[in-house]
mmCIF file of C-alpha atoms in Angstrom:
data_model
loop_
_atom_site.group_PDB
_atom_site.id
_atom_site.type_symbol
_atom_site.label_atom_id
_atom_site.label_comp_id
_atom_site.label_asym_id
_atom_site.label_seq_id
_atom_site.Cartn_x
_atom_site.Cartn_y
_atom_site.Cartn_z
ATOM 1 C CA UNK U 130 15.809 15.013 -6.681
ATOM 2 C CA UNK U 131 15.196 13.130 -9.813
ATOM 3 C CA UNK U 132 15.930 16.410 -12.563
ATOM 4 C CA UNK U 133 19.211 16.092 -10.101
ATOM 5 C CA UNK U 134 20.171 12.796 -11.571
ATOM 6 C CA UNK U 135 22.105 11.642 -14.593
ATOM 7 C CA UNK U 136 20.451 11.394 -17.723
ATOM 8 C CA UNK U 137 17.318 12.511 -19.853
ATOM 9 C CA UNK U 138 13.613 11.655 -20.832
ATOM 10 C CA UNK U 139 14.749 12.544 -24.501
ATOM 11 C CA UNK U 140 17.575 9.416 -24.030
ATOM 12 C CA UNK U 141 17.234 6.618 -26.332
ATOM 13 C CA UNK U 142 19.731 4.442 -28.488
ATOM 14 C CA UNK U 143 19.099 6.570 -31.044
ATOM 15 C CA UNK U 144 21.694 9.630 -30.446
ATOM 16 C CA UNK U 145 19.304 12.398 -31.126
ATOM 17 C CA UNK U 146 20.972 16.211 -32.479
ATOM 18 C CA UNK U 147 21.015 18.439 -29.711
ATOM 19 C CA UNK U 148 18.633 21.250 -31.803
ATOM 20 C CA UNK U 149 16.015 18.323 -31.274
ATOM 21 C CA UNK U 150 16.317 17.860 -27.633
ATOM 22 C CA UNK U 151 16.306 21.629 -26.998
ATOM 23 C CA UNK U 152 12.974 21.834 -29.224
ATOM 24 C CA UNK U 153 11.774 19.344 -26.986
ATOM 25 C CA UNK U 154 13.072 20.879 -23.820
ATOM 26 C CA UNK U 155 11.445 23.658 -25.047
ATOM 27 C CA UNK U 156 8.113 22.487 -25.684
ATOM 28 C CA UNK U 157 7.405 20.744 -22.081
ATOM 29 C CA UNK U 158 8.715 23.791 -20.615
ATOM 30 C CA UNK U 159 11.512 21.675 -19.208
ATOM 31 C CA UNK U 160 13.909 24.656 -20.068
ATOM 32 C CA UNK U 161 13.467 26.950 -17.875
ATOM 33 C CA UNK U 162 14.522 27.718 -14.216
ATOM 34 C CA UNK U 163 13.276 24.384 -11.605
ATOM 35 C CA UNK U 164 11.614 27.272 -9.336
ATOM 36 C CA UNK U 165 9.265 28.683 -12.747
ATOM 37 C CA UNK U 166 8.599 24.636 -13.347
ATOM 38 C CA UNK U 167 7.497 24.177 -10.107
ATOM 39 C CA UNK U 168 5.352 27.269 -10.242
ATOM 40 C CA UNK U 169 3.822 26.447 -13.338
ATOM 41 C CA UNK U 170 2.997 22.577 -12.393
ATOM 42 C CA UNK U 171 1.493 23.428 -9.592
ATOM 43 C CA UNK U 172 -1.371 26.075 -11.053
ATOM 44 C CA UNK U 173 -2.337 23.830 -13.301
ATOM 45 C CA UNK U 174 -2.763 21.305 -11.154
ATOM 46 C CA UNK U 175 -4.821 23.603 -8.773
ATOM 47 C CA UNK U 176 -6.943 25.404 -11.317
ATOM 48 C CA UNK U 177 -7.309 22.556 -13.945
ATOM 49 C CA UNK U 178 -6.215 19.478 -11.877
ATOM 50 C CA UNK U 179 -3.968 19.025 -15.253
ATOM 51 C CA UNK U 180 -0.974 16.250 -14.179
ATOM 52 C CA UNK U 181 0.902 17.120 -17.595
ATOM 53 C CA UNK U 182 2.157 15.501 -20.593
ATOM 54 C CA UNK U 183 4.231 12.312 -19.964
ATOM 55 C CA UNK U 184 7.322 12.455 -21.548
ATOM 56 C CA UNK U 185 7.938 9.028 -22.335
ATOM 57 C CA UNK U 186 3.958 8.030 -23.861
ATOM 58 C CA UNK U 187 3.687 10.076 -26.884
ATOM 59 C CA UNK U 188 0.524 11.715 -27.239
ATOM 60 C CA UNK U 189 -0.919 10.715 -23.695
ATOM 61 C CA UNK U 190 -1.429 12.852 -20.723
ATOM 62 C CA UNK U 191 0.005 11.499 -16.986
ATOM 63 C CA UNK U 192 -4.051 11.702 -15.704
ATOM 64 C CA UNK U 193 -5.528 8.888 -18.495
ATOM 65 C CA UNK U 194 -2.269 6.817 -17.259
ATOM 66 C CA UNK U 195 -2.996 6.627 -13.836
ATOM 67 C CA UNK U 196 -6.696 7.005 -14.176
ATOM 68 C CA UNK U 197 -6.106 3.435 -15.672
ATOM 69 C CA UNK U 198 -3.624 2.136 -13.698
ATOM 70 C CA UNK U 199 -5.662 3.145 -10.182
ATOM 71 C CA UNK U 200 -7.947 0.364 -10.044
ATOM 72 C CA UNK U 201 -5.799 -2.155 -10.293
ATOM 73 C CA UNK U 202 -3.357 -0.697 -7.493
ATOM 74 C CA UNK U 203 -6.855 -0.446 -5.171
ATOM 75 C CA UNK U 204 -7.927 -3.834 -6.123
ATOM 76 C CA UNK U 205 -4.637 -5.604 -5.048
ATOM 77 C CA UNK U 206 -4.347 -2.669 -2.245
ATOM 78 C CA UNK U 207 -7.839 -3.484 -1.555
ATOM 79 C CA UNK U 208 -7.496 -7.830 -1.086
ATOM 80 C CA UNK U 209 -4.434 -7.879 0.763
ATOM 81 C CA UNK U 210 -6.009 -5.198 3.036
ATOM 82 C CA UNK U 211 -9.095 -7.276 4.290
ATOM 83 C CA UNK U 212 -6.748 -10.722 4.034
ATOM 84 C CA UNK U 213 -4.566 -9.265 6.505
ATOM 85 C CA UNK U 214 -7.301 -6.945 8.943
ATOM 86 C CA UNK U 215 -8.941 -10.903 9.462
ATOM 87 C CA UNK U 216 -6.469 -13.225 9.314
ATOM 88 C CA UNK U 217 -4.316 -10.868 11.373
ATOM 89 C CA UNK U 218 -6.913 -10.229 13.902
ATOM 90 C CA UNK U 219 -8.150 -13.832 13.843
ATOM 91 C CA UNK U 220 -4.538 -15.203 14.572
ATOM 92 C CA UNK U 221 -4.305 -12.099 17.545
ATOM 93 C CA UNK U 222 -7.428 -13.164 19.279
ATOM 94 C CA UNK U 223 -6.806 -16.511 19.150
ATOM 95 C CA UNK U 224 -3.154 -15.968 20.579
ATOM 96 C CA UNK U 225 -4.399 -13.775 23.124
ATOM 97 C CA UNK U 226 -6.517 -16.045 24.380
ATOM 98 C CA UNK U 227 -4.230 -19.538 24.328
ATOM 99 C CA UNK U 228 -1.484 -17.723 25.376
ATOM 100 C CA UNK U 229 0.683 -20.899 25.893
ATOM 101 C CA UNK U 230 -0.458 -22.944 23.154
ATOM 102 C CA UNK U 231 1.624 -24.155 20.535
ATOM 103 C CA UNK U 232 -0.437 -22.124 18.220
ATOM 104 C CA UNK U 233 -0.021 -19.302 19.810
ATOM 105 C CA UNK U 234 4.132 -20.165 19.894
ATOM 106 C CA UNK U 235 3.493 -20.332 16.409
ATOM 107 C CA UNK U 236 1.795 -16.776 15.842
ATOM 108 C CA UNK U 237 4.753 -15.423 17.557
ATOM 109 C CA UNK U 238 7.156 -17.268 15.174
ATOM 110 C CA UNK U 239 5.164 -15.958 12.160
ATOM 111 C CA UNK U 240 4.836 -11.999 12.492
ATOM 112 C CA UNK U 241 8.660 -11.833 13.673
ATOM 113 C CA UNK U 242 9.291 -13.726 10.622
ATOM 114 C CA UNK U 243 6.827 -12.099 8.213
ATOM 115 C CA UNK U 244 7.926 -8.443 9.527
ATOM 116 C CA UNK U 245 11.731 -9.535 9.030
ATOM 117 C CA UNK U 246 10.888 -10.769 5.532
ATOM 118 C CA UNK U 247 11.193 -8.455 2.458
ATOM 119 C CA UNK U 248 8.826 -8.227 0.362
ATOM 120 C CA UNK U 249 10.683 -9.026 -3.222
ATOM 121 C CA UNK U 250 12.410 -12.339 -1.448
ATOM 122 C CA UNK U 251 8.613 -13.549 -0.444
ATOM 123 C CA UNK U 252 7.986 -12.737 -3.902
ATOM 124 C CA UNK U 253 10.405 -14.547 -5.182
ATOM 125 C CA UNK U 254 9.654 -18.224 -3.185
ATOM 126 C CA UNK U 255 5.551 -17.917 -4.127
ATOM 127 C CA UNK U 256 6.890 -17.686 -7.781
ATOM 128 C CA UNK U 257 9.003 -20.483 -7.653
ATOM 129 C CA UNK U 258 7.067 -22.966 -5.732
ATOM 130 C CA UNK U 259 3.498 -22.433 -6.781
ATOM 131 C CA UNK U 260 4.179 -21.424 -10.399
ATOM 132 C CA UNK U 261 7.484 -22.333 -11.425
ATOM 133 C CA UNK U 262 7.635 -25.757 -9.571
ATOM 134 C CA UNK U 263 3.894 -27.047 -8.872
ATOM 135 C CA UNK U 264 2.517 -24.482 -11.873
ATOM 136 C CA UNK U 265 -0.548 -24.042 -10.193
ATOM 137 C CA UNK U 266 -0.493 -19.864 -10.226
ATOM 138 C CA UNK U 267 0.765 -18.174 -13.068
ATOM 139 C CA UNK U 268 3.920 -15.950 -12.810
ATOM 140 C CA UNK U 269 3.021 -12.306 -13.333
ATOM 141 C CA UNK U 270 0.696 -9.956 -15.614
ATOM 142 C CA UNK U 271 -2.474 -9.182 -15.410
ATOM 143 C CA UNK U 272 -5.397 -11.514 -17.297
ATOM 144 C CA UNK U 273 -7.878 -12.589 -14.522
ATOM 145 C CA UNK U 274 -8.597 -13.571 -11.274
ATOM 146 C CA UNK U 275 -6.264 -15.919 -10.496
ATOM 147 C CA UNK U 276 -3.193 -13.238 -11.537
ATOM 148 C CA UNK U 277 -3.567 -11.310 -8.565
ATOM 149 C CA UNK U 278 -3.705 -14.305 -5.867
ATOM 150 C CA UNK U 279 0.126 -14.440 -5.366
ATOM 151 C CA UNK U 280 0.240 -10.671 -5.488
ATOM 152 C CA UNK U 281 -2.350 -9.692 -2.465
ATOM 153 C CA UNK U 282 -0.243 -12.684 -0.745
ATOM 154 C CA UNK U 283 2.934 -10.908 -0.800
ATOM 155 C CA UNK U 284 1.529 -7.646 -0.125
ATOM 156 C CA UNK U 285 -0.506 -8.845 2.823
ATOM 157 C CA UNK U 286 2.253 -10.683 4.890
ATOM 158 C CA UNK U 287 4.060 -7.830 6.414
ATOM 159 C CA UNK U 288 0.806 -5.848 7.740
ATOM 160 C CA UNK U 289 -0.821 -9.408 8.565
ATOM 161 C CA UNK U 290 2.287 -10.011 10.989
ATOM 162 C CA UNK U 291 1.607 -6.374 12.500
ATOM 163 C CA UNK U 292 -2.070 -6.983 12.674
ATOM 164 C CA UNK U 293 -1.722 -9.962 14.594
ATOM 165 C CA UNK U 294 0.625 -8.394 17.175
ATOM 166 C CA UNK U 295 -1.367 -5.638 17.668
ATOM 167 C CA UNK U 296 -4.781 -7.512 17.998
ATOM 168 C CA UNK U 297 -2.792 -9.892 20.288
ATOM 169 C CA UNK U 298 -1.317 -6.832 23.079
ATOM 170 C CA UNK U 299 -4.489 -5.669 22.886
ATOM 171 C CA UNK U 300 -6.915 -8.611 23.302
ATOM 172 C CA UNK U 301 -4.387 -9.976 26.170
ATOM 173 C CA UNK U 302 -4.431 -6.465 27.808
ATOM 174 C CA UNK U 303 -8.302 -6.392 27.731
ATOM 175 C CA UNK U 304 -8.405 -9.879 28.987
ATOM 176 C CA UNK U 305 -6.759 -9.082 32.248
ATOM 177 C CA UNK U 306 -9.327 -6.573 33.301
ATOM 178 C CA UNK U 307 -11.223 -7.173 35.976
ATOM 179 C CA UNK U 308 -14.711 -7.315 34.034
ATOM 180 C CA UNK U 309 -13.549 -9.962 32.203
ATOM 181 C CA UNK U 310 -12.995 -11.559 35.104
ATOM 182 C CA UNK U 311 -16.236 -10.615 36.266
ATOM 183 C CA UNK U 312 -18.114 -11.754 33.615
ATOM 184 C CA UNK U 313 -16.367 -15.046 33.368
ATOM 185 C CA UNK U 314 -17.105 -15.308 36.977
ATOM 186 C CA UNK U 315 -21.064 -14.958 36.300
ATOM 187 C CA UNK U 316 -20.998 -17.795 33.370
ATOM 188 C CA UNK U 317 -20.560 -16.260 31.043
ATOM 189 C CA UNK U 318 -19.333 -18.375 27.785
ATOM 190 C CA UNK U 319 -15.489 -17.625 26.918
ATOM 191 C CA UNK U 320 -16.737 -16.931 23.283
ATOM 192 C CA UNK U 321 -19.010 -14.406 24.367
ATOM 193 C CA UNK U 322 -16.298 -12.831 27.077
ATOM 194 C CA UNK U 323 -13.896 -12.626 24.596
ATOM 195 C CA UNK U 324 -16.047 -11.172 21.020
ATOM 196 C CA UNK U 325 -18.262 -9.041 23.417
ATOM 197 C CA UNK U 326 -16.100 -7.707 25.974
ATOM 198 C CA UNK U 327 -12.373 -7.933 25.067
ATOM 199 C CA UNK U 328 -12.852 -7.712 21.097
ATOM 200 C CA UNK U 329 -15.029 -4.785 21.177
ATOM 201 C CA UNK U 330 -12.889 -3.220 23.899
ATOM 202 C CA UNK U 331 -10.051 -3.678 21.785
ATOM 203 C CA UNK U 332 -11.434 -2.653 18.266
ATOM 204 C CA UNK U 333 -10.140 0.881 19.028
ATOM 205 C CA UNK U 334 -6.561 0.101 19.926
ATOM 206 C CA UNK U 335 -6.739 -1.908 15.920
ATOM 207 C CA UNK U 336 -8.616 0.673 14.511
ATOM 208 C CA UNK U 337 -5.841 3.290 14.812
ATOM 209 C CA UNK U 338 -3.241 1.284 12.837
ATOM 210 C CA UNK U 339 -5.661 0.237 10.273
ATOM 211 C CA UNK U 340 -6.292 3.307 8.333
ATOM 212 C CA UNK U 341 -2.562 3.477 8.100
ATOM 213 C CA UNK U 342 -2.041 0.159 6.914
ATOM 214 C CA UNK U 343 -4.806 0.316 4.295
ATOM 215 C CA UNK U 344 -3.262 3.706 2.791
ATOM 216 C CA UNK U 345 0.670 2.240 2.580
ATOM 217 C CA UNK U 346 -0.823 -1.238 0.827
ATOM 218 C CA UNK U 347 -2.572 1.059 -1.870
ATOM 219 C CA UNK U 348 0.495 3.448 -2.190
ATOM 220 C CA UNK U 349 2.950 0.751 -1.244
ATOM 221 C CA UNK U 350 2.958 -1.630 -3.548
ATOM 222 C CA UNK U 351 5.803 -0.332 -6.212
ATOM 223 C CA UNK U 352 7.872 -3.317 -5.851
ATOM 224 C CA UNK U 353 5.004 -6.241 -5.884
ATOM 225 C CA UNK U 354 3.677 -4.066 -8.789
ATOM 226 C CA UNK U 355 6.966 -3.916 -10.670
ATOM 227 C CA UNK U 356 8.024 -7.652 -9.684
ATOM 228 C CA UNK U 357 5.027 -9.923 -11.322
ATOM 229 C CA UNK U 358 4.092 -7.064 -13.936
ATOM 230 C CA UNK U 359 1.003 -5.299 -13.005
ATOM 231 C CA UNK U 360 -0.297 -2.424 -14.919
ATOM 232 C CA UNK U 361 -0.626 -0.146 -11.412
ATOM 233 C CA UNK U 362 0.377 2.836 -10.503
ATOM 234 C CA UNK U 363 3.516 1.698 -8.469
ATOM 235 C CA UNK U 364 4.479 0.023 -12.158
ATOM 236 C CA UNK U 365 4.414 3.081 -13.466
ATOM 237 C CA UNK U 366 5.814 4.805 -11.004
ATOM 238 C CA UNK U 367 9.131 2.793 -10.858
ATOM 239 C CA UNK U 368 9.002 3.263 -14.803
ATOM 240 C CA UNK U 369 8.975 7.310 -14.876
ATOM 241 C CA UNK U 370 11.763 6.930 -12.633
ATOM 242 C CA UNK U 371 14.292 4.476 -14.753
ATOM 243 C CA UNK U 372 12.660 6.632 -17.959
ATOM 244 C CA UNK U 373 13.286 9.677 -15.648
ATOM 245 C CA UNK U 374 9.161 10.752 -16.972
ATOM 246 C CA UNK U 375 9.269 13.894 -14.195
ATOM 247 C CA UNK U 376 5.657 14.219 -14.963
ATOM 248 C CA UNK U 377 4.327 10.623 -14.632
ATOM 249 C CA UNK U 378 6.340 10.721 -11.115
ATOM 250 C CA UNK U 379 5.108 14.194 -10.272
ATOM 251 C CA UNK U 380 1.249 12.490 -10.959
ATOM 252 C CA UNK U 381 1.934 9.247 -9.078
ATOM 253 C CA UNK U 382 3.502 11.132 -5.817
ATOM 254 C CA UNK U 383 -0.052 13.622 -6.263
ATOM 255 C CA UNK U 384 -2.306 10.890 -6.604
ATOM 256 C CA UNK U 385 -1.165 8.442 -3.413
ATOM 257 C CA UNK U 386 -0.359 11.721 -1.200
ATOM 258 C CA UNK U 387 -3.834 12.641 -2.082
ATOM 259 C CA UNK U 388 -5.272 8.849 -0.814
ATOM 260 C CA UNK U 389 -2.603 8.751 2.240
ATOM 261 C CA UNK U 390 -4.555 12.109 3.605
ATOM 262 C CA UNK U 391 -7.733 10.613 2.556
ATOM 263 C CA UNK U 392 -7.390 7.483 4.447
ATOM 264 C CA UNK U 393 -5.266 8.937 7.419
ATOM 265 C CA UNK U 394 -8.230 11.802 8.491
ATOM 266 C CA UNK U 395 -11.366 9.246 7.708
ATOM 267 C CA UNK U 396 -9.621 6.346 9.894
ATOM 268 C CA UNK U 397 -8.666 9.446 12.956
ATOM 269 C CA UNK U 398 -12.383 10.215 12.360
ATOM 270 C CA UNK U 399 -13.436 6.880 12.815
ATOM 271 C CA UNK U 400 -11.509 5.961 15.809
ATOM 272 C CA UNK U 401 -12.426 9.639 17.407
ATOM 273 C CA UNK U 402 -16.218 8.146 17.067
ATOM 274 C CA UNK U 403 -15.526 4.984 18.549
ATOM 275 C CA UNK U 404 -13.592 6.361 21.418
ATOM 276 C CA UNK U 405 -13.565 10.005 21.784
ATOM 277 C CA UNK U 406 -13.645 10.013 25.684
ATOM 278 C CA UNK U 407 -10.695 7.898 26.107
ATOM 279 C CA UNK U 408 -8.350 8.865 23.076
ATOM 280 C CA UNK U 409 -9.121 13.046 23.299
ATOM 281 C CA UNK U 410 -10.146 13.278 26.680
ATOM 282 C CA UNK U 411 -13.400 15.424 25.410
#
């Protein structure tokens, strides 16, 4: 789809003579049929694990790129993971179990609104509040700790909101059985009912959308990357695109398909251990 669009990896302001473009055609193999490409990508990915040349980095090969732009998409991926698996959980079980509290009016207010809120708007208030306006964060790149806070904040708000309505249907479901009842019943404390009965009982409804979750924030995050400057891999990725790099894509698309299996089988795995009676039936 993207050879299918306008324009060139060879286009620059400088007109260049065609003779140069078809040398360079030529030598990236980008002259010949899209089938014999395709062919010829894939082997070497398979027998070398060779991501080719990018077209738009002289002298640098797509695998040192992303190699180098990986651990900063886990790190962010990484934080605004765990901020929203205990926040979101936390503001679920707390929900669940004040049902009719204004907090829990609250919680409801705040995933409808986080889910409904895209991501480059959200964005786009953190920087002008806390940098622009109270210049307590800075605004984007990538030269410390404190870089990344706004980032993992915007990334985590959407899966946060989901979190917190899944942890709530579940806790609220669990709470409603009757050996909660019954162990309310024999004195049991309502901190112990609800982390040792209803928490636990519900860790394997949360479990299955948390692999998920974890695998889109680390492959997900093209626009937060792209929007305060980070040197990740969605950064790049929206990059090869506008530079139309068909082998920095080709890498990027490789490399998160390869972590999306990765983290979709472990997190089945995971939730087959914790459950397998009542999820497979075995």
């Amino acid at each position: 789809m993207l050879r299918a669009l306008p324009g060139s990896p060879f286009d620059s302001e400088r007109l260049l003579p065609k003779s140069i473009i078809q040398r360079l055609e030529h030598k990236y193999g980008l002259d010949k049929k899209p089938s014999e490409q395709l062919y010829t990508y894939i082997k070497n990915l398979l027998s070398k694990g060779d991501l080719g040349p990018s077209l738009k980095y002289p002298n640098r090969d797509v695998k040192d790129i992303l190699f180098q732009a990986l651990p900063v998409s886990l790190t962010i991926g990484l934080l605004a993971f765990l901020v929203s698996t205990f926040v979101g959980i936390g503001l679920g079980i707390f929900a669940a179990t004040y049902p009719q509290s204004l907090f829990a009016k609250f919680t409801n207010f705040f995933s409808t609104f986080s889910m409904s809120m895209p991501s480059f708007v959200f964005a786009g208030l953190l920087i002008s509040f806390f940098a622009l306006k109270l210049s307590w964060l800075p605004v984007a790149l990538y030269e410390g700790p404190k870089y990344i806070i706004l980032p993992v904040i915007t990334l985590s708000l959407a899966p946060t909101a989901y979190i917190t309505r899944i942890s709530k249907a579940s806790m609220q479901e669990n709470l409603n059985k009757k050996h909660i009842q019954t162990a309310l019943a024999k004195g049991l404390s309502l901190g112990q009912v609800i982390f040792k009965h209803g928490f636990f009982n519900s860790l394997s409804s949360i479990m299955t959308v948390l692999g998920p979750i974890f695998a889109i924030l680390i492959t997900g995050s093209f626009v937060v990357e792209y929007i305060f400057a980070l040197p990740g891999m969605g950064k790049y990725f929206v990059t090869g695109f506008i530079n139309r790099d068909y082998f920095l894509v080709s890498g990027v698309i490789v490399i998160f398909s390869l972590i999306l299996l990765l983290v979709n089988t472990v997190s089945d795995f995971v939730v087959y251990l914790m459950s397998p009676k009542e999820i497979y039936n075995v």
